[in-house]
GROMACS .gro file of C-alpha atoms in nm:
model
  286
    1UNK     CA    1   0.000   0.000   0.000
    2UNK     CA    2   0.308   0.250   0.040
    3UNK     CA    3   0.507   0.176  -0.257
    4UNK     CA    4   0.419   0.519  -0.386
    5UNK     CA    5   0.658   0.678  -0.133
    6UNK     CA    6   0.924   0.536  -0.386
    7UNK     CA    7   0.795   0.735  -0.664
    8UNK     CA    8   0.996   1.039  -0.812
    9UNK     CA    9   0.707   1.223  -0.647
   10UNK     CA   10   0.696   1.163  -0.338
   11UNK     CA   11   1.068   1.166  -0.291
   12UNK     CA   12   1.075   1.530  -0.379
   13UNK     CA   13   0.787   1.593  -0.092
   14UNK     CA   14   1.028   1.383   0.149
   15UNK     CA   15   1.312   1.553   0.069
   16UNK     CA   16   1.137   1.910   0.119
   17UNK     CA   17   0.988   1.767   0.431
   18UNK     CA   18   1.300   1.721   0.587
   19UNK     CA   19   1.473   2.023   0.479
   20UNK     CA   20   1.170   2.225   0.629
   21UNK     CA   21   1.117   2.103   1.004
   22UNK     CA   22   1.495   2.186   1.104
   23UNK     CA   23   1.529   2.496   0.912
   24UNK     CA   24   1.198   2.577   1.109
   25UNK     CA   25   1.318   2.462   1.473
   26UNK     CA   26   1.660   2.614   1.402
   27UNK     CA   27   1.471   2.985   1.283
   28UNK     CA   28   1.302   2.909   1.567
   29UNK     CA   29   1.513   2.846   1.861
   30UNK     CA   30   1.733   3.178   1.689
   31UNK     CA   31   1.430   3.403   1.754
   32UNK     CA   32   1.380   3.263   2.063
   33UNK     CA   33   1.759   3.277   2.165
   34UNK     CA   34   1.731   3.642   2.071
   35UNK     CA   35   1.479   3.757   2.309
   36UNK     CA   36   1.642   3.543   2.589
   37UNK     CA   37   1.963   3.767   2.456
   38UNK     CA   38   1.704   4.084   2.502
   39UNK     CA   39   1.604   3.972   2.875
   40UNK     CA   40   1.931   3.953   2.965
   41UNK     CA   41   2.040   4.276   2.860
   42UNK     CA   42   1.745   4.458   3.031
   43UNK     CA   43   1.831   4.324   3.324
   44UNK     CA   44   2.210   4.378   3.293
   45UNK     CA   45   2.078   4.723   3.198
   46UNK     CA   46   1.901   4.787   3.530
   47UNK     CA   47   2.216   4.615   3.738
   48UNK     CA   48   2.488   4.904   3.544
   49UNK     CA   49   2.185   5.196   3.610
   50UNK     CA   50   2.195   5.107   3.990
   51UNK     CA   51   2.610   5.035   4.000
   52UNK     CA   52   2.610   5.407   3.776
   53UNK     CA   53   2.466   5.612   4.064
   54UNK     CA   54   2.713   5.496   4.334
   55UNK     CA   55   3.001   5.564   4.110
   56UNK     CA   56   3.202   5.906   4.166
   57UNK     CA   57   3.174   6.117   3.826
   58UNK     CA   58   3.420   6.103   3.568
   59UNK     CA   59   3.521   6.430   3.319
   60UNK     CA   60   3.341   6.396   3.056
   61UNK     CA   61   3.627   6.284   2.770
   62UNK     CA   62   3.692   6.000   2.946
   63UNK     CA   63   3.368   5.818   2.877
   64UNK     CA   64   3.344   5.926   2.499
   65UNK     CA   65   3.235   5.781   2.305
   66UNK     CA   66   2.858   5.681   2.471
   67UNK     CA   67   2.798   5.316   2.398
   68UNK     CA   68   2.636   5.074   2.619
   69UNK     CA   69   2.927   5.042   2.861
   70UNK     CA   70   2.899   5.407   2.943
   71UNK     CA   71   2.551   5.516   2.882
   72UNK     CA   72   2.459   5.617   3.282
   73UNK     CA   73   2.765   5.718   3.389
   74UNK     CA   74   2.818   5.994   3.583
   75UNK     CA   75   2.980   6.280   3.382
   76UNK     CA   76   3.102   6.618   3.457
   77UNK     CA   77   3.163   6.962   3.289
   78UNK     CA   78   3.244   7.272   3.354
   79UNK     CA   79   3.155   7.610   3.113
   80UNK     CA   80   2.886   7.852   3.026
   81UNK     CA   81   2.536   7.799   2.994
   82UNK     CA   82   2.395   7.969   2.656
   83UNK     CA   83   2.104   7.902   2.465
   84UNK     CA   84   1.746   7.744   2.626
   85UNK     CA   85   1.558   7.522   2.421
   86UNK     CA   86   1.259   7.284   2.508
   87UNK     CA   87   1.187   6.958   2.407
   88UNK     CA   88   0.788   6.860   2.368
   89UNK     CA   89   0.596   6.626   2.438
   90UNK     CA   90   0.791   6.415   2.686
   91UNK     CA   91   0.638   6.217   2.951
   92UNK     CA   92   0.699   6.201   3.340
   93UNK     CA   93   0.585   5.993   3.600
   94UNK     CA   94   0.268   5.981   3.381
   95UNK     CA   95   0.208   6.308   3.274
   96UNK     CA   96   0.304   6.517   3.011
   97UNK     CA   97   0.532   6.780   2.995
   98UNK     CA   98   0.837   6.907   2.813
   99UNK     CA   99   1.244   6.854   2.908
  100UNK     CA  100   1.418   7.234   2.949
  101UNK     CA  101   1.709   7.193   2.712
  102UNK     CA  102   1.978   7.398   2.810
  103UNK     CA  103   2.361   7.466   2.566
  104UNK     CA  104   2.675   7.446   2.794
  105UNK     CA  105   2.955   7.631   2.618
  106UNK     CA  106   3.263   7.397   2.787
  107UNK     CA  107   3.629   7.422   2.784
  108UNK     CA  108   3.716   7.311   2.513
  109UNK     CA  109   3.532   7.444   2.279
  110UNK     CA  110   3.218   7.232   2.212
  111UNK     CA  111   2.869   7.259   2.332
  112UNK     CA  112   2.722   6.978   2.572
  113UNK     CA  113   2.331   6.992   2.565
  114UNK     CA  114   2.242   6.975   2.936
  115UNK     CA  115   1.846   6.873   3.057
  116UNK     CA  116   1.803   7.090   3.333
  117UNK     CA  117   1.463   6.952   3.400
  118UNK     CA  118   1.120   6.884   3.280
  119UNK     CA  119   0.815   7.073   3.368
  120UNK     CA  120   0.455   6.965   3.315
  121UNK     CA  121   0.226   7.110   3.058
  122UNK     CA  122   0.286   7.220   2.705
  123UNK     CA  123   0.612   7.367   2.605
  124UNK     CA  124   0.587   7.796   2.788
  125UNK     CA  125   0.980   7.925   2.721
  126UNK     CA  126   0.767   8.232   2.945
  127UNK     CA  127   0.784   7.910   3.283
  128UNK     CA  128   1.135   7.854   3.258
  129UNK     CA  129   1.377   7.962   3.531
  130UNK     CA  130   1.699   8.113   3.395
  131UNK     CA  131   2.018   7.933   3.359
  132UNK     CA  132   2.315   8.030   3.625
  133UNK     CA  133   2.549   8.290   3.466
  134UNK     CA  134   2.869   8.224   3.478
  135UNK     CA  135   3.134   7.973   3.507
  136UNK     CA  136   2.949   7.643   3.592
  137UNK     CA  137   3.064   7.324   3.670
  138UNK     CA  138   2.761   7.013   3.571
  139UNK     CA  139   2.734   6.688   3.692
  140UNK     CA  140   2.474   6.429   3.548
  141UNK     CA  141   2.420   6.108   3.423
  142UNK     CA  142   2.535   6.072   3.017
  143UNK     CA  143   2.283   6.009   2.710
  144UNK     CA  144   2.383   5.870   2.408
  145UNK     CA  145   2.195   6.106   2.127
  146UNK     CA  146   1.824   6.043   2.040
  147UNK     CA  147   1.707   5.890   1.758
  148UNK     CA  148   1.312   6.017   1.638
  149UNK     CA  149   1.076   5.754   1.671
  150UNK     CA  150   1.275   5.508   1.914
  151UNK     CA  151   1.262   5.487   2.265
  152UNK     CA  152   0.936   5.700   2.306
  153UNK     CA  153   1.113   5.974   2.076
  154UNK     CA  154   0.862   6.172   1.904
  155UNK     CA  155   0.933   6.163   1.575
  156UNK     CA  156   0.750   6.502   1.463
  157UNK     CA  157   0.921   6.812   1.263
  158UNK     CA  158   0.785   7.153   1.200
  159UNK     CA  159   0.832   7.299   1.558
  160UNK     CA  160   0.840   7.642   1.662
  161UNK     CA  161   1.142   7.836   1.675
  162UNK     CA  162   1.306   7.776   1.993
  163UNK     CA  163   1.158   7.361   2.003
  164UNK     CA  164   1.363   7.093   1.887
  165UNK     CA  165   1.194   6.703   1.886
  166UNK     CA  166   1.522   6.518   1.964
  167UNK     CA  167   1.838   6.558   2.149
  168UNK     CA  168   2.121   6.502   1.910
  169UNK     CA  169   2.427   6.674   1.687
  170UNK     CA  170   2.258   6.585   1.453
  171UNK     CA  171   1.935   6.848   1.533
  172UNK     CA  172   2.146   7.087   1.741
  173UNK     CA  173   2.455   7.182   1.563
  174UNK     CA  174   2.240   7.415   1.328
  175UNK     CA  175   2.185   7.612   1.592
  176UNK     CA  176   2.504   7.669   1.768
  177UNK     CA  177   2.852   7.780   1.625
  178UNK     CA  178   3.032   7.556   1.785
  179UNK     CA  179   3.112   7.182   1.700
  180UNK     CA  180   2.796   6.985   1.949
  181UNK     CA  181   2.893   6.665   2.163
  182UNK     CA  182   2.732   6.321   2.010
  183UNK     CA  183   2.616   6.343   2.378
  184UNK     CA  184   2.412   6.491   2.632
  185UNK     CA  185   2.344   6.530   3.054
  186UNK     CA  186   2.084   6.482   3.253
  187UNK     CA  187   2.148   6.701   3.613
  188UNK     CA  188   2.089   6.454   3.901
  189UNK     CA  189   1.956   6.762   4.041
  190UNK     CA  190   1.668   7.000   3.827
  191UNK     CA  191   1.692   7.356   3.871
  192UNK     CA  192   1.418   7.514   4.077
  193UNK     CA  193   1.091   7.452   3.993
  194UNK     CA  194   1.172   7.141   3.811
  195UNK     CA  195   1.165   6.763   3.794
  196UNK     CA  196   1.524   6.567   3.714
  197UNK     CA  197   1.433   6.335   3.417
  198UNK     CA  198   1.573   5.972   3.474
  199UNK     CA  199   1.810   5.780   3.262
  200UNK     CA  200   1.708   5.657   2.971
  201UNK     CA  201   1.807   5.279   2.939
  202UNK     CA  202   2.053   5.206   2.569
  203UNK     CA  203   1.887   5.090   2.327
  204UNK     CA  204   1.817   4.751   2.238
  205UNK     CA  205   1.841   4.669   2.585
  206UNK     CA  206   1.492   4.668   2.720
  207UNK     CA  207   1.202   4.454   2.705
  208UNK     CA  208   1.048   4.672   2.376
  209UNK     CA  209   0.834   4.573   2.114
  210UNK     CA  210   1.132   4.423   1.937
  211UNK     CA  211   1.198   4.189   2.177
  212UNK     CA  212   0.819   4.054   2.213
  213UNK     CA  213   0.845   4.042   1.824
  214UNK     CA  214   1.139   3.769   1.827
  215UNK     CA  215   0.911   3.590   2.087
  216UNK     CA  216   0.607   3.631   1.838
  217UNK     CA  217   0.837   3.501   1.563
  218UNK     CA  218   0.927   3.193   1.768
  219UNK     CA  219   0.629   3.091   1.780
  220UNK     CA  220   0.552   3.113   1.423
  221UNK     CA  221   0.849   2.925   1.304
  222UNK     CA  222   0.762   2.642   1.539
  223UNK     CA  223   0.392   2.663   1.428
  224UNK     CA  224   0.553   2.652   1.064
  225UNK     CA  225   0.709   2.279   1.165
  226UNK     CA  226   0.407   2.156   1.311
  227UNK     CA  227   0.229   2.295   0.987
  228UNK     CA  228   0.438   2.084   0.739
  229UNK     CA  229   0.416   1.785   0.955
  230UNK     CA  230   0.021   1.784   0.935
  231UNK     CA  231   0.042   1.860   0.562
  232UNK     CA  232   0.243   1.565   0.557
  233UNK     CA  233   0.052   1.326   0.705
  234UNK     CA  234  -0.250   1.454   0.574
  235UNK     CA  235  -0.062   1.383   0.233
  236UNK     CA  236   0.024   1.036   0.342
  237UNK     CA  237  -0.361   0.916   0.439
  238UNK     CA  238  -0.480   1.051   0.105
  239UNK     CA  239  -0.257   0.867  -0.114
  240UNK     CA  240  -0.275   0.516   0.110
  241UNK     CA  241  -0.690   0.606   0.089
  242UNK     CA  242  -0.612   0.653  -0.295
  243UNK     CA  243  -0.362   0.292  -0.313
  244UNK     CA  244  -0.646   0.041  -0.122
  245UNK     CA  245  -0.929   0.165  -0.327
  246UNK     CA  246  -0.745   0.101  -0.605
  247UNK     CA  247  -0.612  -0.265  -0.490
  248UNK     CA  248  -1.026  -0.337  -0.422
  249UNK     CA  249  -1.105  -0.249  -0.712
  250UNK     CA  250  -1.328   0.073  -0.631
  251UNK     CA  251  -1.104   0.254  -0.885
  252UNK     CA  252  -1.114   0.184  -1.211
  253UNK     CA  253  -0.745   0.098  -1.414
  254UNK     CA  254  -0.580   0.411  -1.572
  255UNK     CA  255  -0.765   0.659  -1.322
  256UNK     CA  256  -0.551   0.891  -1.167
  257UNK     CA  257  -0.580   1.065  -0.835
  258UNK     CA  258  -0.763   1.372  -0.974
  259UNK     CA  259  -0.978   1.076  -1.170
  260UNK     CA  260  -1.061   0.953  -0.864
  261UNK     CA  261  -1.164   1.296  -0.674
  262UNK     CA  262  -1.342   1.383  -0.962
  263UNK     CA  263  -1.519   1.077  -0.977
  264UNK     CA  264  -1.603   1.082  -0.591
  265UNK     CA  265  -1.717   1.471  -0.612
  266UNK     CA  266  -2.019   1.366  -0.922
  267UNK     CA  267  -2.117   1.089  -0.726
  268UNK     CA  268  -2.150   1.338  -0.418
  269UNK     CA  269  -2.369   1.552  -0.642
  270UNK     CA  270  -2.595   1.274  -0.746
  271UNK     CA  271  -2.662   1.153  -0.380
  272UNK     CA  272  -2.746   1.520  -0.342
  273UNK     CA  273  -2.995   1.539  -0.637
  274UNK     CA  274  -2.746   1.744  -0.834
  275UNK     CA  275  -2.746   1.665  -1.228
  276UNK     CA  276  -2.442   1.494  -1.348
  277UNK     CA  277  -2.297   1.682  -1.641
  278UNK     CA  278  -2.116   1.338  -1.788
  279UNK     CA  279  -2.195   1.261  -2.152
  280UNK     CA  280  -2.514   1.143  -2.108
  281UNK     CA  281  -2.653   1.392  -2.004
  282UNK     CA  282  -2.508   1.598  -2.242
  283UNK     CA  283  -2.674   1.417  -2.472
  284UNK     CA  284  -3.008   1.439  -2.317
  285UNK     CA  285  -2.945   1.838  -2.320
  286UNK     CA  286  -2.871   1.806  -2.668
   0.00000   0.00000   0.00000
């Protein structure tokens, strides 16, 4: 009854079969390896954050440039504060507000974009306390720049003069002469009047919507392998349906598979009451 599974046919379904369930498996356990990878890294992520804030602060050129080893740190800066600009739409503790963006003028130099705080509301330059004159000396935890549209940046253009959406060079050194750190500071402590915003974790290192979608993709590769399997067998039962009929006789010689369901799907019509289109009936028509 299963000497088709030696035909040229069925070897090539065989032979895709097992090429398909452990590619599947192995797609599989790699999405699934990479959100493991993502767990681990949020929660290495929250072990640095908490190591970060007993740490005595480091100048500032000594932890360029930010990557994930130095994202947190404590950094520190000394120069002039110069331009205020305010950053909308950001969200603290629940509500909304803005972050009051303020240009320090250091040493050397370049400008390090400092968040002094965030206030609540919508973006009033009219609410925000002046910056200290003078020679000032920061200390804060270090940002790598901000990227629109990732890690709850807004990714919206068109603001007012005096707005920018994102804290980067890449937005900021338009508007200041001097060459702008791939950086920025968050105080530890907001001027009066203000709330300090909290460190923002590196990316790819929390539990986002990336890492839920390598979980989601696990589970389709896996439903993939079971999906080929029942195709399989469901395959298999059909032909060795096909192959016993055929040995008793219920099909006639010559017919093929398609024969047969053809065959099986007019006789299903009849025992409905269905007219049989076969010649005779054609005839009749005629």
């Amino acid at each position: 009854m299963y000497r088709f599974l030696l035909t040229p046919r069925w070897w090539g379904i065989n032979v895709f079969v097992l090429l398909a369930i452990p590619f599947c498996v192995f797609m599989g356990s790699w999405q699934l390896s990479r959100f493991e990878a993502r767990v681990e890294d949020h929660r290495s992520a929250g072990e640095q954050a908490a190591e970060n804030k007993q740490e005595a602060a480091r100048p500032l050129a000594e932890l360029l440039p930010v990557d994930k080893a130095t994202v947190g740190k404590q950094a520190t800066a000394s120069g002039r504060y110069g331009k205020q600009l305010l950053v909308p739409d950001r969200e603290l503790d629940g509500k909304q507000g803005y972050y009051v963006l303020t240009l320090l003028h250091t040493d050397d130099g370049r400008t390090l974009p400092v968040v002094r705080g965030w206030r609540p509301g919508d973006a009033d330059r009219a609410a925000i306390p002046a910056a200290p004159s003078g020679e000032v000396t920061v200390t804060g935890a270090l940002q790598a720049s901000e990227v629109p549209g990732e890690n709850g940046v807004p990714a919206q253009g068109g603001l007012p003069s005096g707005q920018t959406g994102a804290i980067s060079a890449a937005s900021l050194v338009n508007l200041v002469p001097d060459d702008v750190y791939d950086a920025w500071v968050t105080l530890n402590k907001a001027d009066s009047g203000m709330k300090p915003v909290p460190v923002a974790a590196p990316n790819d290192t929390g539990l986002d919507l990336k890492a839920f979608q390598n979980l989601g993709y696990t589970g389709e590769w896996f439903v993939f392998a079971g999906f080929v399997v029942f195709m399989w067998f469901r395959l298999l039962r059909r032909e060795a349906e096909f192959a016993r009929d055929a040995e008793l006789g219920l099909i006639p010689d010559g017919e093929t598979d398609g024969d047969a369901e053809t065959a099986v799907d007019e006789g299903n019509r009849a025992g409905a009451g269905e007219p049989n289109e076969g010649p005779a009936q054609e005839k009749a028509n005629a």
